[in-house]
Tab-separated table of C-alpha atoms in Angstrom:
chain	number	residue	atom	x	y	z
X	234	MET	CA	10.689	7.499	-9.019
X	235	PRO	CA	12.179	10.569	-7.338
X	236	ASN	CA	12.011	10.960	-3.589
X	237	SER	CA	8.930	12.675	-2.258
X	238	PRO	CA	9.333	16.396	-1.596
X	239	SER	CA	9.500	17.204	2.095
X	240	VAL	CA	10.634	20.197	4.096
X	241	ASP	CA	12.273	17.888	6.616
X	242	GLY	CA	13.411	15.311	4.093
X	243	ALA	CA	10.790	12.839	5.250
X	244	SER	CA	11.613	10.559	2.356
X	245	GLY	CA	15.104	9.527	1.482
X	246	ARG	CA	16.290	10.296	5.011
X	247	HIS	CA	19.113	8.400	6.686
X	248	ARG	CA	19.550	7.184	10.237
X	249	LYS	CA	22.527	5.512	11.809
X	250	SER	CA	22.436	1.730	11.727
X	251	ARG	CA	21.331	0.198	14.962
X	252	THR	CA	23.703	-2.046	16.848
X	253	MET	CA	20.882	-4.197	18.233
X	254	SER	CA	20.218	-7.412	16.310
X	255	PRO	CA	16.859	-7.565	14.494
X	256	ALA	CA	15.533	-10.236	16.847
X	257	LEU	CA	16.549	-8.367	19.978
X	258	ARG	CA	15.294	-5.089	18.550
X	259	ARG	CA	11.848	-6.545	17.899
X	260	ALA	CA	11.777	-8.032	21.404
X	261	ALA	CA	12.695	-4.625	22.782
X	262	VAL	CA	9.894	-2.987	20.804
X	263	ILE	CA	7.352	-5.414	22.155
X	264	ALA	CA	8.580	-4.908	25.727
X	265	VAL	CA	8.863	-1.132	25.599
X	266	THR	CA	5.760	-0.266	23.642
X	267	ALA	CA	3.272	-2.540	25.370
X	268	PRO	CA	0.339	-0.116	25.674
X	269	VAL	CA	-1.875	0.655	28.590
X	270	ALA	CA	-5.318	0.304	27.064
X	271	GLY	CA	-7.521	3.367	27.223
X	272	THR	CA	-11.122	2.993	28.270
X	273	ILE	CA	-13.551	3.700	25.477
X	274	LEU	CA	-16.533	5.775	26.525
X	275	PHE	CA	-19.585	7.062	24.723
X	276	GLY	CA	-21.078	10.540	24.810
X	277	SER	CA	-19.789	13.987	24.007
X	278	SER	CA	-16.202	12.820	24.516
X	279	ALA	CA	-14.942	9.633	22.910
X	280	PHE	CA	-12.178	9.158	25.476
X	281	ALA	CA	-12.166	10.418	29.045
X	282	ALA	CA	-9.059	12.411	29.927
X	283	GLU	CA	-8.482	10.495	33.123
X	284	LYS	CA	-8.550	7.184	31.232
X	285	THR	CA	-6.035	7.956	28.515
X	286	VAL	CA	-2.855	5.938	28.158
X	287	SER	CA	0.054	6.200	30.557
X	288	THR	CA	3.612	6.520	29.277
X	289	THR	CA	5.278	5.534	32.533
X	290	ALA	CA	6.913	2.530	30.832
X	291	ALA	CA	9.665	4.858	29.619
X	292	THR	CA	11.013	8.269	30.557
X	293	LEU	CA	9.940	10.865	28.027
X	294	ASP	CA	11.859	13.987	27.147
X	295	THR	CA	10.060	17.312	27.290
X	296	ALA	CA	8.990	17.258	23.645
X	297	GLU	CA	7.736	13.676	23.900
X	298	GLN	CA	5.814	14.382	27.090
X	299	LYS	CA	4.150	17.278	25.312
X	300	ILE	CA	3.188	14.947	22.446
X	301	ALA	CA	1.717	12.450	24.897
X	302	ASP	CA	-0.176	15.076	26.878
X	303	ASN	CA	-1.596	16.714	23.767
X	304	LEU	CA	-2.619	13.385	22.234
X	305	ASN	CA	-4.318	12.369	25.469
X	306	THR	CA	-6.445	15.486	25.115
X	307	ARG	CA	-6.960	15.468	21.365
X	308	VAL	CA	-8.087	11.868	20.995
X	309	GLN	CA	-11.189	12.967	22.896
X	310	ASP	CA	-12.284	14.801	19.722
X	311	VAL	CA	-15.815	13.595	18.989
X	312	ARG	CA	-14.913	13.372	15.288
X	313	LEU	CA	-12.759	10.338	16.141
X	314	GLY	CA	-15.692	8.371	17.453
X	315	SER	CA	-15.394	5.721	20.134
X	316	THR	CA	-12.990	3.184	18.611
X	317	LEU	CA	-9.374	4.098	17.968
X	318	SER	CA	-6.091	2.195	18.023
X	319	GLY	CA	-3.070	4.481	18.131
X	320	VAL	CA	0.619	4.445	18.930
X	321	VAL	CA	3.664	6.709	18.677
X	322	ILE	CA	7.212	5.384	19.101
X	323	ASP	CA	10.636	6.950	18.805
X	324	ALA	CA	12.164	5.605	15.609
X	325	GLU	CA	15.665	5.249	17.024
X	326	SER	CA	15.283	4.269	20.659
X	327	LYS	CA	12.024	2.290	20.250
X	328	LYS	CA	10.694	4.153	23.261
X	329	ALA	CA	6.927	4.264	23.621
X	330	VAL	CA	5.890	7.898	23.425
X	331	TRP	CA	2.136	7.339	23.488
X	332	GLY	CA	-0.399	4.643	22.865
X	333	HIS	CA	-4.098	3.963	23.065
X	334	ASP	CA	-5.427	0.440	22.560
X	335	ALA	CA	-2.345	-0.042	20.388
X	336	THR	CA	-2.776	-3.818	20.113
X	337	THR	CA	-6.507	-3.667	19.415
X	338	ALA	CA	-7.150	-4.936	15.889
X	339	LEU	CA	-9.318	-2.662	13.775
X	340	MET	CA	-10.260	-2.437	10.108
X	341	PRO	CA	-7.134	-0.771	8.611
X	342	ALA	CA	-8.403	0.027	5.101
X	343	SER	CA	-5.504	0.872	2.769
X	344	ASN	CA	-2.898	0.707	5.528
X	345	THR	CA	-2.995	-2.980	4.527
X	346	LYS	CA	-0.924	-1.983	1.491
X	347	LEU	CA	2.080	-1.459	3.774
X	348	ALA	CA	2.084	-5.172	4.590
X	349	THR	CA	1.575	-6.113	0.931
X	350	SER	CA	4.471	-3.877	-0.146
X	351	THR	CA	6.782	-5.381	2.471
X	352	ALA	CA	6.120	-8.897	1.221
X	353	ALA	CA	6.351	-7.998	-2.481
X	354	LEU	CA	9.669	-6.171	-2.153
X	355	THR	CA	11.101	-8.953	0.013
X	356	ILE	CA	10.042	-11.893	-2.149
X	357	LEU	CA	10.286	-10.392	-5.646
X	358	GLY	CA	13.072	-7.880	-4.967
X	359	PRO	CA	13.005	-4.141	-5.727
X	360	ASP	CA	14.580	-4.627	-9.179
X	361	HIS	CA	11.938	-7.078	-10.375
X	362	ARG	CA	10.170	-6.194	-13.632
X	363	PHE	CA	6.958	-7.622	-15.076
X	364	THR	CA	7.117	-8.849	-18.666
X	365	THR	CA	4.282	-8.789	-21.202
X	366	LYS	CA	4.928	-10.834	-24.342
X	367	VAL	CA	3.585	-11.343	-27.840
X	368	VAL	CA	4.125	-14.807	-29.320
X	369	TYR	CA	3.244	-16.226	-32.753
X	370	GLY	CA	2.108	-19.672	-33.735
X	371	ASN	CA	-0.319	-21.248	-36.210
X	372	GLY	CA	-1.386	-17.929	-37.706
X	373	THR	CA	-2.129	-16.385	-34.327
X	374	LEU	CA	-0.537	-13.616	-32.288
X	375	THR	CA	-1.097	-14.154	-28.581
X	376	LEU	CA	-0.701	-11.354	-26.063
X	377	VAL	CA	0.602	-12.982	-22.873
X	378	GLY	CA	-0.014	-11.189	-19.584
X	379	GLY	CA	2.738	-11.066	-17.004
X	380	GLY	CA	0.980	-9.236	-14.185
X	381	ASP	CA	1.974	-5.723	-15.230
X	382	ARG	CA	-0.696	-3.334	-13.933
X	383	THR	CA	1.240	-0.378	-15.385
X	384	LEU	CA	1.064	-1.461	-19.045
X	385	THR	CA	-0.079	1.390	-21.290
X	386	THR	CA	-1.438	1.814	-24.798
X	387	ALA	CA	1.935	3.317	-25.738
X	388	ASP	CA	3.608	0.091	-24.589
X	389	LEU	CA	1.151	-1.978	-26.630
X	390	THR	CA	1.783	0.261	-29.638
X	391	ALA	CA	5.512	-0.394	-29.477
X	392	MET	CA	4.894	-4.134	-29.178
X	393	ALA	CA	2.486	-4.031	-32.115
X	394	THR	CA	5.049	-2.188	-34.239
X	395	THR	CA	7.675	-4.834	-33.493
X	396	ALA	CA	5.239	-7.669	-34.153
X	397	VAL	CA	4.065	-6.163	-37.442
X	398	ALA	CA	7.633	-5.790	-38.648
X	399	GLY	CA	8.230	-9.470	-37.952
X	400	LEU	CA	5.043	-10.527	-39.697
X	401	LYS	CA	5.800	-8.496	-42.793
X	402	ASN	CA	9.344	-9.845	-42.943
X	403	ALA	CA	7.796	-13.302	-42.976
X	404	GLY	CA	5.354	-12.268	-45.703
X	405	LEU	CA	2.339	-12.432	-43.385
X	406	THR	CA	-0.411	-9.829	-43.489
X	407	THR	CA	-3.300	-11.654	-41.772
X	408	VAL	CA	-3.481	-13.026	-38.206
X	409	LYS	CA	-5.837	-13.968	-35.443
X	410	VAL	CA	-5.356	-12.414	-31.987
X	411	THR	CA	-5.796	-14.173	-28.660
X	412	VAL	CA	-4.954	-13.275	-25.074
X	413	ASP	CA	-3.308	-15.499	-22.480
X	414	ASP	CA	-3.847	-14.409	-18.882
X	415	SER	CA	-3.345	-17.862	-17.391
X	416	LEU	CA	-0.621	-16.592	-15.042
X	417	PHE	CA	-3.394	-15.825	-12.556
X	418	PRO	CA	-6.449	-18.026	-11.938
X	419	ALA	CA	-9.919	-16.738	-12.742
X	420	PRO	CA	-10.874	-13.659	-10.702
X	421	THR	CA	-12.635	-14.230	-7.401
X	422	LEU	CA	-13.899	-12.028	-4.602
X	423	ALA	CA	-11.850	-11.828	-1.429
X	424	THR	CA	-13.424	-12.439	1.955
X	425	GLY	CA	-14.903	-9.090	2.942
X	426	TRP	CA	-15.474	-7.949	-0.641
X	427	ASN	CA	-18.831	-7.631	-2.360
X	428	ASP	CA	-19.926	-7.660	-5.992
X	429	GLY	CA	-20.373	-3.904	-5.878
X	430	TYR	CA	-16.587	-3.454	-5.907
X	431	TYR	CA	-16.475	-4.533	-9.591
X	432	PRO	CA	-15.470	-2.693	-11.636
X	433	ASP	CA	-15.468	0.755	-9.975
X	434	SER	CA	-13.395	0.280	-6.812
X	435	ILE	CA	-11.295	-2.456	-8.369
X	436	ALA	CA	-11.231	-4.452	-11.592
X	437	PRO	CA	-11.380	-8.244	-11.430
X	438	VAL	CA	-7.748	-9.276	-10.887
X	439	ARG	CA	-6.220	-10.541	-14.126
X	440	ALA	CA	-2.655	-10.853	-15.396
X	441	LEU	CA	-3.274	-8.578	-18.392
X	442	VAL	CA	-4.592	-5.023	-18.392
X	443	VAL	CA	-3.884	-1.815	-20.278
X	444	ASP	CA	-4.051	1.752	-18.980
X	445	GLY	CA	-5.361	0.464	-15.647
X	446	ARG	CA	-8.823	0.249	-17.208
X	447	HIS	CA	-11.708	-0.815	-14.983
X	448	VAL	CA	-13.661	-3.274	-17.072
X	449	THR	CA	-14.894	-6.758	-16.254
X	450	ASP	CA	-12.439	-8.549	-18.538
X	451	THR	CA	-9.271	-6.478	-18.712
X	452	SER	CA	-7.496	-9.170	-20.732
X	453	LEU	CA	-9.946	-9.191	-23.620
X	454	ASP	CA	-9.985	-5.405	-23.458
X	455	ALA	CA	-6.193	-5.271	-23.852
X	456	GLY	CA	-6.334	-7.796	-26.680
X	457	GLN	CA	-8.942	-5.778	-28.531
X	458	ILE	CA	-6.832	-2.632	-28.254
X	459	PHE	CA	-3.801	-4.598	-29.478
X	460	ALA	CA	-5.781	-5.901	-32.474
X	461	LYS	CA	-6.777	-2.361	-33.448
X	462	LEU	CA	-3.143	-1.260	-33.246
X	463	LEU	CA	-2.148	-4.089	-35.590
X	464	ALA	CA	-4.876	-3.113	-38.035
X	465	ARG	CA	-3.715	0.486	-38.069
X	466	GLN	CA	-0.318	-0.757	-39.187
X	467	GLY	CA	-1.666	-2.711	-42.124
X	468	VAL	CA	-2.237	-6.179	-40.660
X	469	THR	CA	-5.656	-7.758	-41.081
X	470	VAL	CA	-7.024	-9.278	-37.878
X	471	THR	CA	-9.590	-12.005	-38.495
X	472	GLY	CA	-12.337	-13.005	-36.082
X	473	SER	CA	-12.854	-11.826	-32.529
X	474	VAL	CA	-10.229	-11.650	-29.829
X	475	THR	CA	-10.556	-14.670	-27.526
X	476	HIS	CA	-8.878	-16.256	-24.511
X	477	ALA	CA	-6.289	-18.937	-25.209
X	478	THR	CA	-3.154	-20.447	-23.733
X	479	ALA	CA	-0.024	-19.812	-25.760
X	480	GLY	CA	1.462	-23.025	-27.131
X	481	SER	CA	4.898	-24.141	-25.982
X	482	THR	CA	6.174	-23.914	-29.562
X	483	ALA	CA	4.912	-20.346	-30.125
X	484	VAL	CA	7.701	-17.978	-31.182
X	485	PRO	CA	8.307	-14.766	-29.157
X	486	VAL	CA	8.003	-11.738	-31.433
X	487	ALA	CA	7.775	-8.777	-29.020
X	488	GLN	CA	7.850	-7.993	-25.331
X	489	HIS	CA	7.648	-5.116	-22.881
X	490	GLU	CA	9.192	-4.874	-19.427
X	491	SER	CA	7.621	-2.735	-16.730
X	492	GLY	CA	9.449	-0.303	-14.537
X	493	THR	CA	11.100	-1.726	-11.443
X	494	LEU	CA	8.990	-3.043	-8.612
X	495	SER	CA	10.460	-0.343	-6.373
X	496	SER	CA	8.985	2.388	-8.579
X	497	ILE	CA	5.674	0.534	-8.854
X	498	VAL	CA	5.418	0.212	-5.060
X	499	GLU	CA	6.175	3.904	-4.597
X	500	HIS	CA	3.437	4.859	-7.059
X	501	MET	CA	0.989	2.375	-5.573
X	502	LEU	CA	1.435	3.865	-2.102
X	503	LYS	CA	1.304	7.478	-3.316
X	504	VAL	CA	-2.095	7.081	-4.953
X	505	SER	CA	-3.284	4.012	-2.987
X	506	ASP	CA	-3.883	1.964	-6.139
X	507	ASN	CA	-6.040	-1.047	-5.236
X	508	ASP	CA	-5.484	-2.836	-8.542
X	509	ILE	CA	-1.701	-2.741	-8.302
X	510	ALA	CA	-1.848	-3.969	-4.714
X	511	GLU	CA	-3.893	-7.029	-5.649
X	512	THR	CA	-1.659	-7.815	-8.616
X	513	LEU	CA	1.398	-7.597	-6.367
X	514	LEU	CA	-0.226	-9.962	-3.878
X	515	ARG	CA	-0.653	-12.623	-6.570
X	516	SER	CA	2.801	-12.118	-8.046
X	517	THR	CA	4.316	-12.415	-4.584
X	518	ALA	CA	2.502	-15.703	-4.016
X	519	LEU	CA	3.800	-17.068	-7.328
X	520	ALA	CA	7.365	-16.009	-6.554
X	521	ALA	CA	7.095	-17.827	-3.231
X	522	GLY	CA	6.070	-21.008	-5.026
X	523	ARG	CA	2.387	-20.805	-4.176
X	524	PRO	CA	-0.786	-20.380	-6.274
X	525	ALA	CA	-1.754	-16.828	-7.207
X	526	THR	CA	-4.765	-16.557	-4.899
X	527	PHE	CA	-5.915	-14.248	-2.116
X	528	GLU	CA	-5.375	-17.026	0.419
X	529	ASP	CA	-1.853	-17.888	-0.671
X	530	GLY	CA	-0.812	-14.282	-1.181
X	531	THR	CA	-1.893	-13.271	2.301
X	532	ALA	CA	-0.214	-16.379	3.746
X	533	VAL	CA	3.071	-15.207	2.232
X	534	VAL	CA	2.522	-11.717	3.681
X	535	ARG	CA	2.134	-13.215	7.148
X	536	GLN	CA	5.214	-15.361	6.659
X	537	VAL	CA	7.353	-12.409	5.581
X	538	LEU	CA	6.222	-10.175	8.424
X	539	THR	CA	6.954	-12.959	10.898
X	540	GLN	CA	10.441	-13.367	9.457
X	541	TYR	CA	11.063	-9.677	10.143
X	542	GLY	CA	10.143	-10.331	13.767
X	543	ILE	CA	6.786	-8.547	13.642
X	544	SER	CA	4.193	-9.922	16.036
X	545	LEU	CA	1.014	-10.935	14.226
X	546	ALA	CA	-1.171	-11.242	17.291
X	547	ASN	CA	-4.634	-9.937	16.373
X	548	PHE	CA	-3.549	-9.661	12.709
X	549	GLU	CA	-5.965	-10.779	9.994
X	550	ILE	CA	-5.933	-9.916	6.291
X	551	HIS	CA	-7.816	-11.319	3.322
X	552	ASP	CA	-6.548	-9.182	0.431
X	553	GLY	CA	-3.639	-7.002	-0.628
X	554	SER	CA	-5.388	-3.658	-1.044
X	555	GLY	CA	-7.295	-3.268	2.204
X	556	LEU	CA	-10.707	-3.236	0.542
X	557	SER	CA	-11.726	-6.229	2.622
X	558	ARG	CA	-13.974	-5.259	5.486
X	559	SER	CA	-12.804	-8.416	7.271
X	560	ASN	CA	-9.202	-7.236	7.600
X	561	ARG	CA	-8.054	-6.460	11.144
X	562	ILE	CA	-4.661	-4.964	12.064
X	563	PRO	CA	-3.627	-3.142	15.267
X	564	ALA	CA	-1.900	0.245	15.098
X	565	GLN	CA	1.096	-1.348	16.836
X	566	THR	CA	1.568	-3.796	13.951
X	567	ILE	CA	1.339	-1.043	11.344
X	568	ALA	CA	3.938	0.961	13.287
X	569	ASP	CA	6.166	-2.128	13.464
X	570	ILE	CA	5.917	-2.580	9.682
X	571	LEU	CA	6.960	1.037	9.167
X	572	ASP	CA	9.790	0.591	11.652
X	573	VAL	CA	11.121	-2.413	9.734
X	574	ALA	CA	10.851	-0.513	6.434
X	575	ASP	CA	12.678	2.453	7.966
X	576	ASP	CA	15.489	0.348	9.437
X	577	PRO	CA	18.774	1.127	7.605
X	578	ALA	CA	19.591	-2.585	7.668
X	579	ASN	CA	16.570	-3.197	5.423
X	580	ALA	CA	17.058	-0.124	3.221
X	581	PRO	CA	18.257	-1.972	0.088
X	582	THR	CA	14.956	-3.823	-0.024
X	583	LEU	CA	12.350	-1.800	1.847
X	584	LYS	CA	13.313	1.887	1.733
X	585	TYR	CA	10.900	2.354	-1.168
X	586	ILE	CA	7.998	1.994	1.249
X	587	VAL	CA	9.119	5.059	3.208
X	588	ASP	CA	9.973	6.879	-0.029
X	589	GLY	CA	6.507	6.073	-1.368
X	590	LEU	CA	4.546	7.430	1.575
X	591	PRO	CA	2.444	10.431	0.567
X	592	VAL	CA	3.739	13.703	2.014
X	593	ALA	CA	1.278	16.116	3.597
X	594	GLY	CA	0.285	18.657	0.951
X	595	GLU	CA	1.856	16.711	-1.926
X	596	ALA	CA	-0.263	17.204	-5.032
X	597	GLY	CA	-1.149	13.999	-6.833
X	598	SER	CA	-0.986	11.893	-3.680
X	599	THR	CA	-3.711	10.866	-1.253
X	600	LEU	CA	-2.478	13.586	1.127
X	601	GLY	CA	-2.692	16.261	-1.541
X	602	PRO	CA	-4.791	19.420	-1.388
X	603	GLU	CA	-7.227	17.922	-3.891
X	604	TRP	CA	-8.240	15.509	-1.130
X	605	GLY	CA	-8.618	18.243	1.478
X	606	ARG	CA	-5.824	16.962	3.691
X	607	PHE	CA	-3.753	19.013	6.138
X	608	ASP	CA	-5.695	22.167	5.302
X	609	THR	CA	-7.175	23.090	8.694
X	610	ALA	CA	-5.857	25.716	11.095
X	611	ASN	CA	-4.415	22.995	13.326
X	612	SER	CA	-2.856	20.732	10.685
X	613	GLN	CA	-1.688	22.953	7.828
X	614	CYS	CA	1.517	23.656	9.761
X	615	ALA	CA	2.518	20.026	9.059
X	616	VAL	CA	2.462	20.383	5.263
X	617	GLY	CA	5.731	18.951	3.967
X	618	LYS	CA	6.625	17.596	7.405
X	619	VAL	CA	4.589	14.392	7.624
X	620	SER	CA	4.864	11.304	5.434
X	621	ALA	CA	2.002	8.865	5.913
X	622	LYS	CA	-0.143	6.173	4.318
X	623	THR	CA	-3.822	6.943	4.234
X	624	GLY	CA	-6.691	4.500	4.550
X	625	THR	CA	-10.392	5.049	3.925
X	626	LEU	CA	-13.397	2.745	3.914
X	627	THR	CA	-16.915	3.353	5.128
X	628	GLY	CA	-16.519	3.255	8.894
X	629	ALA	CA	-12.722	3.065	8.851
X	630	ILE	CA	-10.091	5.794	8.467
X	631	ALA	CA	-6.361	5.367	9.115
X	632	LEU	CA	-3.190	7.444	8.942
X	633	SER	CA	0.227	5.936	9.653
X	634	GLY	CA	3.694	7.282	8.955
X	635	LEU	CA	6.702	9.243	10.134
X	636	THR	CA	7.578	12.781	11.130
X	637	LYS	CA	10.437	14.597	12.842
X	638	ALA	CA	9.307	15.915	16.220
X	639	ASP	CA	10.388	18.999	18.137
X	640	ASP	CA	13.193	17.060	19.821
X	641	GLY	CA	14.774	16.546	16.389
X	642	ARG	CA	14.059	12.809	16.494
X	643	TRP	CA	11.926	10.830	14.085
X	644	LYS	CA	8.673	9.403	15.363
X	645	ILE	CA	6.670	6.568	13.866
X	646	PHE	CA	2.932	6.819	14.377
X	647	SER	CA	-0.194	4.908	13.492
X	648	PHE	CA	-3.784	5.966	14.057
X	649	ILE	CA	-6.676	3.706	13.018
X	650	GLU	CA	-10.260	4.819	13.646
X	651	ASN	CA	-13.405	2.731	13.198
X	652	ASN	CA	-17.108	3.451	13.511
X	653	SER	CA	-17.078	7.236	13.847
X	654	THR	CA	-20.442	8.804	13.109
X	655	ALA	CA	-18.801	12.034	11.952
X	656	ALA	CA	-18.470	12.888	8.275
X	657	PRO	CA	-15.391	11.125	6.819
X	658	ASP	CA	-13.720	14.428	5.903
X	659	ALA	CA	-14.138	15.622	9.464
X	660	THR	CA	-12.545	12.462	10.836
X	661	LYS	CA	-9.660	12.819	8.400
X	662	ASP	CA	-9.125	16.388	9.594
X	663	ALA	CA	-8.975	15.097	13.168
X	664	LEU	CA	-6.386	12.456	12.240
X	665	ASP	CA	-4.327	15.056	10.375
X	666	GLY	CA	-4.374	17.049	13.592
X	667	LEU	CA	-3.006	14.065	15.512
X	668	ALA	CA	-0.118	13.773	13.020
X	669	ALA	CA	0.558	17.514	13.386
X	670	THR	CA	0.603	16.953	17.147
X	671	VAL	CA	3.294	14.272	16.797
X	672	ASN	CA	5.306	16.625	14.611
X	673	GLY	CA	4.917	19.291	17.277
X	674	CYS	CA	3.887	22.099	14.964
X	675	TRP	CA	0.433	22.018	16.550
X	676	ALA	CA	1.693	22.681	20.041
């Protein structure tokens, strides 16, 4: 996918490689950015000015001091409620610019997808492609799911055309159709999910789906569409489409490969696709030699983040999408994940996370005008200048990303808010204002 449009080149940007080893760099981050916890108060002001975080751990330049001072004031906005974890660090020096309860674990919503993407790209590799197959045996065509959440009717049509040509060459005009989605175990609910999520917020996670359709059994749905495509091309399909496991002697007759994982991750982050995130979690578990379950997928995520030197103190996840209301991640950890993704040393594998971050004002993304983002008097100045992952659940709103500040240096920020009683759109406007403050355009 092309880089995201940005006035300041927020995606596809380049920084000089750091001379510090990864292990030492992570140790330095932990030492420098250890936050001074703010005191949470209730009433007309969520945070008292005299209790906001100190930045005495490092000397700030004029622009950074202005960011810190303004954030200390603006986090008192009643729209942000009484529970917020936030941090801003300089992307190059690792200097703590500002923080408030930065290590306090809160419900991160879709910011969880940043952790899922890191693990998927690391374990599977950015060039990985998902393969959907059609095999033939004993008078039956079996559509075999490979975990491709981007499969379309057009892709199925091409596979049907190839399969029909093979059948006719063999003198066959009648077949049964089955679907094999055994790559993943039967769908289950993650800890923190409820039955109401199916099928609107997310479809039950299966290895076969077409057009991202939200139905209870996406595999049978895909098989039924495939059967109709065969019939349109002159092949008689007998009986109903059913689940089956393709035999070891079945002959491959058609297949489709998805786009690269890098492009899938970019799209997933742009639109915050829950279904893709959960499919990636299972595929990552399989690639790591573990069962394709929530538990094993999240275990691999924790393992990967640890290998990058990211502290997982107060870190708890139960799914790949962030729909789980039991997930807990501090703003500091989200900022550390973004820092690792932004590190030039990790660019061959992880740069697609930064490239995939929605850009403020980018139509078709979760920061686009259709979502009412960055459209207030205080935040619209940051359109095109902020790249950030959104996160929204009832009682939880997050915004984490990167922007170039007034000092010409890139800043990594993460803001996670829980339990605000304000309208969600109002809280989002307040968070957009915090990002504009880091950029410096809201002076």
